[in-house]
XYZ file of C-alpha atoms in Angstrom:
437
model
C 0.000 0.000 0.000
C 1.087 3.540 -0.696
C 0.239 6.364 1.711
C 0.381 10.067 0.918
C -0.440 12.651 3.570
C -1.374 15.606 1.395
C -1.986 17.924 4.359
C -1.379 17.556 8.071
C 2.228 16.484 8.661
C 3.249 19.891 10.032
C -0.069 21.476 10.968
C -3.325 21.042 12.813
C -6.167 21.164 10.306
C -6.553 20.544 6.605
C -6.178 16.799 7.107
C -6.111 14.711 3.938
C -4.651 11.235 3.386
C -4.623 9.196 0.174
C -4.064 5.428 0.271
C -3.674 3.366 -2.878
C -3.328 -0.282 -3.809
C -3.183 -1.277 -7.449
C -5.982 0.551 -9.247
C -7.891 1.360 -6.054
C -7.576 4.700 -4.276
C -9.286 5.919 -1.142
C -9.037 9.314 0.517
C -9.558 9.896 4.229
C -10.675 13.426 5.104
C -10.593 16.441 2.831
C -10.192 19.276 5.314
C -10.031 23.040 5.085
C -6.695 24.403 6.384
C -6.761 26.242 9.701
C -3.407 28.011 9.350
C -1.211 29.464 6.621
C 2.326 28.149 6.088
C 3.446 31.271 7.982
C 1.430 30.143 10.997
C -1.195 32.866 10.590
C -4.864 31.861 10.728
C -6.076 30.693 7.306
C -8.498 33.046 5.547
C -11.011 30.849 3.736
C -12.142 33.793 1.585
C -9.297 32.996 -0.807
C -11.169 29.813 -1.752
C -13.886 31.981 -3.301
C -11.471 33.984 -5.445
C -9.231 31.281 -6.960
C -10.025 28.288 -9.167
C -9.354 24.735 -7.927
C -6.241 24.473 -10.124
C -4.940 27.750 -8.690
C -5.696 26.579 -5.156
C -3.780 23.357 -5.843
C -0.791 25.412 -7.037
C -1.010 27.455 -3.838
C -0.984 24.145 -1.901
C -4.343 24.982 -0.336
C -6.135 22.120 -2.062
C -4.454 18.689 -2.151
C -3.092 17.615 -5.525
C -5.218 14.494 -5.998
C -6.294 13.420 -9.458
C -9.937 12.687 -10.115
C -11.625 14.524 -7.248
C -12.322 18.058 -8.447
C -15.130 19.309 -10.640
C -12.500 20.794 -12.935
C -10.872 17.420 -13.780
C -13.809 15.233 -14.704
C -11.753 13.515 -17.392
C -9.603 11.752 -14.806
C -10.567 8.486 -13.132
C -12.241 9.395 -9.831
C -11.045 8.134 -6.493
C -12.971 5.080 -5.384
C -14.161 6.233 -1.969
C -13.866 9.225 0.353
C -14.062 8.651 4.115
C -14.916 11.582 6.402
C -13.791 10.932 9.975
C -15.960 13.632 11.569
C -17.861 16.862 11.063
C -15.197 19.466 11.824
C -14.502 21.688 8.854
C -10.748 21.009 8.981
C -11.610 17.413 8.044
C -14.221 17.919 5.327
C -14.327 21.631 4.434
C -13.095 21.561 0.830
C -15.789 19.101 -0.232
C -17.434 22.049 -1.983
C -14.870 21.677 -4.797
C -15.399 17.955 -5.341
C -17.070 16.139 -8.202
C -20.682 15.089 -7.820
C -19.821 11.443 -8.516
C -17.544 11.111 -5.474
C -18.846 8.413 -3.119
C -18.618 9.198 0.603
C -18.496 7.155 3.774
C -19.558 9.315 6.728
C -21.378 8.916 10.036
C -25.142 9.469 9.833
C -25.180 12.083 12.600
C -21.987 13.616 11.243
C -23.643 14.094 7.859
C -26.604 15.811 9.515
C -24.197 18.217 11.204
C -22.390 18.854 7.923
C -25.716 19.487 6.186
C -26.708 22.015 8.861
C -23.374 23.800 8.525
C -23.816 23.883 4.757
C -27.273 25.404 5.136
C -26.533 28.014 7.781
C -23.111 29.081 6.453
C -24.198 29.204 2.804
C -21.756 26.579 1.536
C -22.321 25.270 -1.984
C -21.302 21.662 -1.416
C -23.471 18.616 -0.998
C -22.807 15.016 -0.040
C -25.071 13.269 -2.524
C -23.859 9.678 -2.551
C -22.899 8.129 0.755
C -22.987 5.128 3.047
C -23.257 5.718 6.784
C -20.489 4.549 9.070
C -21.277 2.222 11.954
C -18.845 1.373 14.737
C -17.405 -2.137 14.568
C -18.572 -2.659 11.007
C -16.255 -3.900 8.249
C -16.496 -2.328 4.806
C -14.958 -4.053 1.793
C -14.087 -1.592 -0.947
C -11.981 -2.897 -3.821
C -8.750 -4.286 -2.421
C -9.399 -2.704 0.970
C -11.117 -3.923 4.118
C -11.878 -1.026 6.449
C -13.048 -1.458 10.040
C -14.778 1.475 11.717
C -14.216 2.577 15.314
C -16.308 5.199 17.089
C -13.943 7.666 18.777
C -14.413 10.132 21.624
C -14.075 13.688 20.258
C -15.832 17.054 20.466
C -17.339 16.268 17.071
C -20.318 13.968 17.538
C -20.139 10.677 15.595
C -16.358 10.685 14.992
C -14.452 7.644 13.692
C -11.016 6.124 13.383
C -10.248 3.668 10.575
C -8.362 0.376 10.342
C -7.369 -0.151 6.709
C -6.259 -3.660 5.697
C -4.838 -4.580 2.307
C -1.994 -6.647 0.836
C -1.527 -8.320 4.218
C -0.786 -4.974 5.888
C -2.678 -2.933 8.489
C -2.826 0.858 8.641
C -4.685 2.784 11.333
C -5.855 6.373 10.909
C -6.659 7.739 14.356
C -8.616 10.809 13.314
C -9.126 13.273 16.170
C -9.814 11.649 19.530
C -9.523 11.830 23.312
C -10.737 9.802 26.316
C -11.813 12.408 28.860
C -15.338 13.302 27.719
C -18.868 11.910 27.953
C -18.095 9.310 25.285
C -14.890 8.224 27.034
C -16.108 4.627 27.070
C -15.734 4.666 23.295
C -11.960 4.818 23.761
C -12.042 1.925 26.243
C -14.105 -0.082 23.760
C -11.654 0.799 21.015
C -8.694 -0.429 23.063
C -10.503 -3.707 23.751
C -11.218 -4.332 20.064
C -8.409 -2.839 17.981
C -5.808 -5.375 16.778
C -2.154 -5.278 17.718
C 0.927 -5.122 15.498
C -0.325 -2.344 13.232
C 2.082 -1.766 10.350
C 1.554 2.001 10.203
C -0.248 4.229 12.702
C -1.203 7.715 11.542
C -1.487 9.326 14.971
C -2.907 12.764 15.705
C -0.860 14.931 18.069
C -2.746 18.161 18.595
C -1.519 18.386 22.204
C 2.009 17.112 21.522
C 4.337 19.958 22.439
C 1.796 21.633 24.715
C 1.945 21.814 28.489
C -1.483 20.237 28.976
C -0.565 16.863 30.458
C -3.764 16.817 32.533
C -7.083 17.711 30.937
C -10.387 18.256 32.702
C -13.226 15.863 32.032
C -16.582 17.074 30.744
C -18.075 16.351 34.167
C -15.459 18.712 35.639
C -16.533 21.402 33.173
C -20.194 20.877 34.087
C -19.376 21.272 37.780
C -17.356 24.428 37.075
C -20.311 25.905 35.173
C -22.622 25.082 38.089
C -20.300 26.915 40.503
C -20.235 29.976 38.253
C -24.031 30.022 37.960
C -24.464 29.653 41.717
C -22.180 32.637 42.307
C -24.464 35.103 40.494
C -28.089 36.169 40.401
C -27.580 37.641 36.919
C -28.101 36.075 33.514
C -25.291 33.705 32.494
C -24.164 33.679 28.863
C -22.424 30.651 27.373
C -20.068 30.935 24.401
C -19.394 27.552 22.818
C -19.498 25.812 19.463
C -23.048 24.885 18.481
C -21.726 21.515 17.310
C -19.849 20.643 20.487
C -22.628 18.392 21.732
C -20.831 17.334 24.911
C -20.356 20.969 25.907
C -23.971 21.864 25.174
C -25.016 18.932 27.362
C -22.784 20.308 30.129
C -24.417 23.741 29.897
C -27.882 22.164 29.827
C -27.206 19.952 32.845
C -25.712 22.884 34.745
C -28.814 24.963 33.978
C -31.084 22.154 35.147
C -29.089 21.599 38.327
C -29.359 25.321 39.167
C -33.062 25.453 38.196
C -32.555 27.812 35.265
C -33.842 27.777 31.708
C -31.419 26.630 29.007
C -31.886 29.022 26.077
C -30.344 28.765 22.600
C -30.861 30.087 19.078
C -32.550 28.427 16.102
C -29.289 27.037 14.711
C -28.159 25.417 17.969
C -31.683 24.131 18.578
C -31.722 22.497 15.144
C -28.377 20.850 15.885
C -29.710 19.384 19.132
C -32.979 18.352 17.483
C -31.145 16.524 14.678
C -28.895 14.636 17.102
C -31.757 14.184 19.595
C -32.229 10.864 21.340
C -32.724 9.977 24.989
C -29.379 11.333 26.187
C -29.106 14.562 24.179
C -31.252 17.479 25.414
C -33.565 18.919 22.771
C -36.914 20.660 22.515
C -39.418 18.018 23.621
C -41.782 17.173 26.467
C -38.979 15.307 28.192
C -36.857 18.449 28.555
C -39.033 21.098 30.157
C -36.381 23.751 30.803
C -35.376 24.395 27.162
C -36.374 27.537 25.266
C -35.459 28.913 21.823
C -34.916 32.547 20.818
C -35.565 33.660 17.241
C -32.777 36.188 16.769
C -30.518 37.360 15.134
C -33.202 38.036 12.548
C -30.902 37.276 9.621
C -30.683 33.637 10.730
C -34.433 33.170 10.406
C -34.565 35.258 7.211
C -31.990 32.947 5.673
C -34.129 29.886 6.362
C -37.255 31.568 4.978
C -35.383 32.567 1.825
C -34.307 28.956 1.345
C -37.875 27.735 1.940
C -36.884 26.006 5.173
C -39.451 27.709 7.404
C -40.245 24.436 9.162
C -36.821 24.645 10.795
C -38.135 27.756 12.566
C -41.810 26.956 13.076
C -41.191 23.681 14.906
C -39.719 25.673 17.793
C -42.683 28.026 18.273
C -44.013 26.068 21.306
C -40.636 26.698 22.969
C -40.091 30.300 21.845
C -38.792 32.879 24.308
C -38.800 36.554 23.355
C -36.249 39.208 24.176
C -38.839 40.835 26.451
C -39.325 37.580 28.382
C -35.567 37.204 28.782
C -35.375 40.785 30.067
C -38.177 40.185 32.590
C -36.289 37.479 34.482
C -32.648 37.330 33.308
C -31.456 35.705 36.534
C -33.409 32.585 35.613
C -31.559 31.971 32.358
C -28.433 30.323 30.948
C -28.270 31.630 27.386
C -26.011 30.253 24.648
C -24.778 33.095 22.429
C -22.217 33.922 19.763
C -19.731 36.766 19.937
C -21.264 38.274 16.791
C -24.521 39.029 18.662
C -23.533 42.329 20.294
C -26.450 44.284 18.810
C -29.008 41.720 19.969
C -27.533 41.346 23.449
C -27.482 45.109 23.941
C -31.297 45.075 23.737
C -31.668 42.725 26.712
C -32.318 44.549 29.976
C -30.516 43.764 33.184
C -27.330 42.253 31.757
C -24.942 44.626 33.533
C -22.557 42.563 35.634
C -23.548 39.308 33.936
C -21.184 36.342 33.706
C -19.937 35.155 30.309
C -18.668 31.572 30.329
C -16.220 31.193 27.467
C -15.875 27.544 26.447
C -13.807 27.503 23.257
C -10.200 27.790 22.092
C -8.539 30.858 23.649
C -7.105 31.940 20.308
C -10.506 33.105 19.075
C -10.514 35.830 21.737
C -7.394 37.358 20.182
C -8.917 37.711 16.726
C -10.148 41.070 15.441
C -13.663 39.666 15.030
C -13.904 39.236 18.813
C -12.883 42.788 19.739
C -16.389 44.264 19.545
C -17.761 41.596 21.876
C -14.926 42.051 24.374
C -15.428 45.830 24.338
C -19.154 45.257 24.903
C -18.441 43.052 27.916
C -16.204 45.722 29.416
C -18.846 48.387 28.796
C -21.465 46.281 30.607
C -19.048 45.291 33.379
C -19.464 41.621 32.503
C -17.166 38.983 33.906
C -15.414 36.644 31.449
C -14.900 33.181 32.926
C -13.160 30.397 31.021
C -14.354 26.814 31.441
C -12.938 24.660 28.667
C -11.185 21.390 27.994
C -9.428 20.089 24.918
C -11.046 17.892 22.309
C -7.792 16.026 21.749
C -5.738 13.273 23.324
C -3.238 13.975 26.069
C 0.224 12.422 25.899
C -0.914 9.734 28.347
C -3.823 8.818 26.068
C -1.557 8.688 23.014
C 0.760 6.361 24.924
C -2.168 4.041 25.729
C -3.055 4.001 22.028
C 0.479 3.067 20.990
C 0.918 0.510 23.781
C -2.204 -1.365 22.649
C -1.696 -1.236 18.878
C 2.089 -1.923 18.954
C 2.715 -0.177 15.611
C 5.803 -0.841 13.521
C 5.655 2.740 12.259
C 4.219 5.845 13.940
C 3.504 8.632 11.476
C 2.703 12.052 13.011
C -0.347 13.882 11.649
C -2.569 16.778 12.760
C 0.244 18.312 14.798
C 2.562 21.310 14.959
C 5.162 19.257 16.839
C 6.114 16.194 14.823
C 9.698 16.622 16.088
C 8.466 15.851 19.622
C 7.075 12.394 18.783
C 10.519 10.743 18.968
C 10.842 11.941 22.563
C 7.545 10.300 23.527
C 7.576 7.050 21.542
C 10.453 4.747 20.513
C 12.413 6.951 18.113
C 13.137 4.085 15.710
C 9.400 3.711 15.103
C 8.629 7.382 14.440
C 8.624 8.221 10.738
C 8.516 11.976 10.147
C 7.427 12.903 6.641
C 6.431 16.038 4.769
C 3.168 16.810 3.024
C 2.822 15.062 -0.346
C 5.653 12.612 0.436
C 5.001 8.981 -0.576
C 5.150 6.329 2.153
C 5.170 2.633 1.325
C 3.814 0.211 3.900
């Protein structure tokens, strides 16, 4: 088997791996970059101004034959596997041919579809088979076994690829310290040993975070913050970080407050749904939905998706109702909502629980929100934990799988791998470099 990591050997984000055997080719992940080669945050606007061929020349798109709309004359890849629904693992799918066949988790696809709708992407996953943990998929020369992984992205997978008597494992993004931590224990009990090549994510390699809080710890921290104030509590978190939304919901319920979110977040929770995920239903009496910013609802109406708004009318809460009793509310917001938040009465001195990557606070787009908090004498409190594996978790992974080769991916610190794992096993490569297993 031949392995080519098109993106990800020296960076977090933009993951893309091509594996070939004979005439068969599969691609795992097709992510949007998160950073420039200079280390600056990647500006995705460039993808709207350049053609696919120009983006390939700029090394923004991977140079893979047969995947783009602009090279329909080439033989297409056989299958494209998406490990999870974070944009740095699927985001350039908008450039791909319509005849590409996908393998993706069912819930992950729903999250991708919602992102496509609300962010005005032009892509669509037309042809796909849903992934299912423990299942084997035979595609051409390949046998691929699917493993549900614990990650901030709901319905995330790692892949065991077998072919030509060899075994490759692609870890995807994972951890073991969240609500789905048992998924990692299950993985360790099932994954085979003596892997020939392990493509191992290392987002936290090189960082100082040897100990990471569990999601239960975060929930308890949120409860303490809520109990320390009689004001409204705002939560700033990704609308697709289901574990974190559950933590905010449980904290609101434990402190006898309403859990309030916007139409987008409410649609995410409704799509994932189920017995363990809070969503608007009779079983979850403390959930309400606000219908602003107005442009969000206008967008759905314009796209003839009014039902995605109307279904929440029984749970609607108005700005006036929020203003009447703000101390009874935990409200999920985005930092772009300054105008809307300024219309809520009684928010002076409120607590803002920030539960995302700290780097976002340093971006220019966050300045208006930070200035607004200072103006209203709000308190910024950070309760967050990483979505990625600690060094100890990576060591457990390697100890169980006993790989002959460890290939760093999804990391800024590939040079640190040899100090963690047996140096003779660590194979450091560059993007677009061919590896033979």
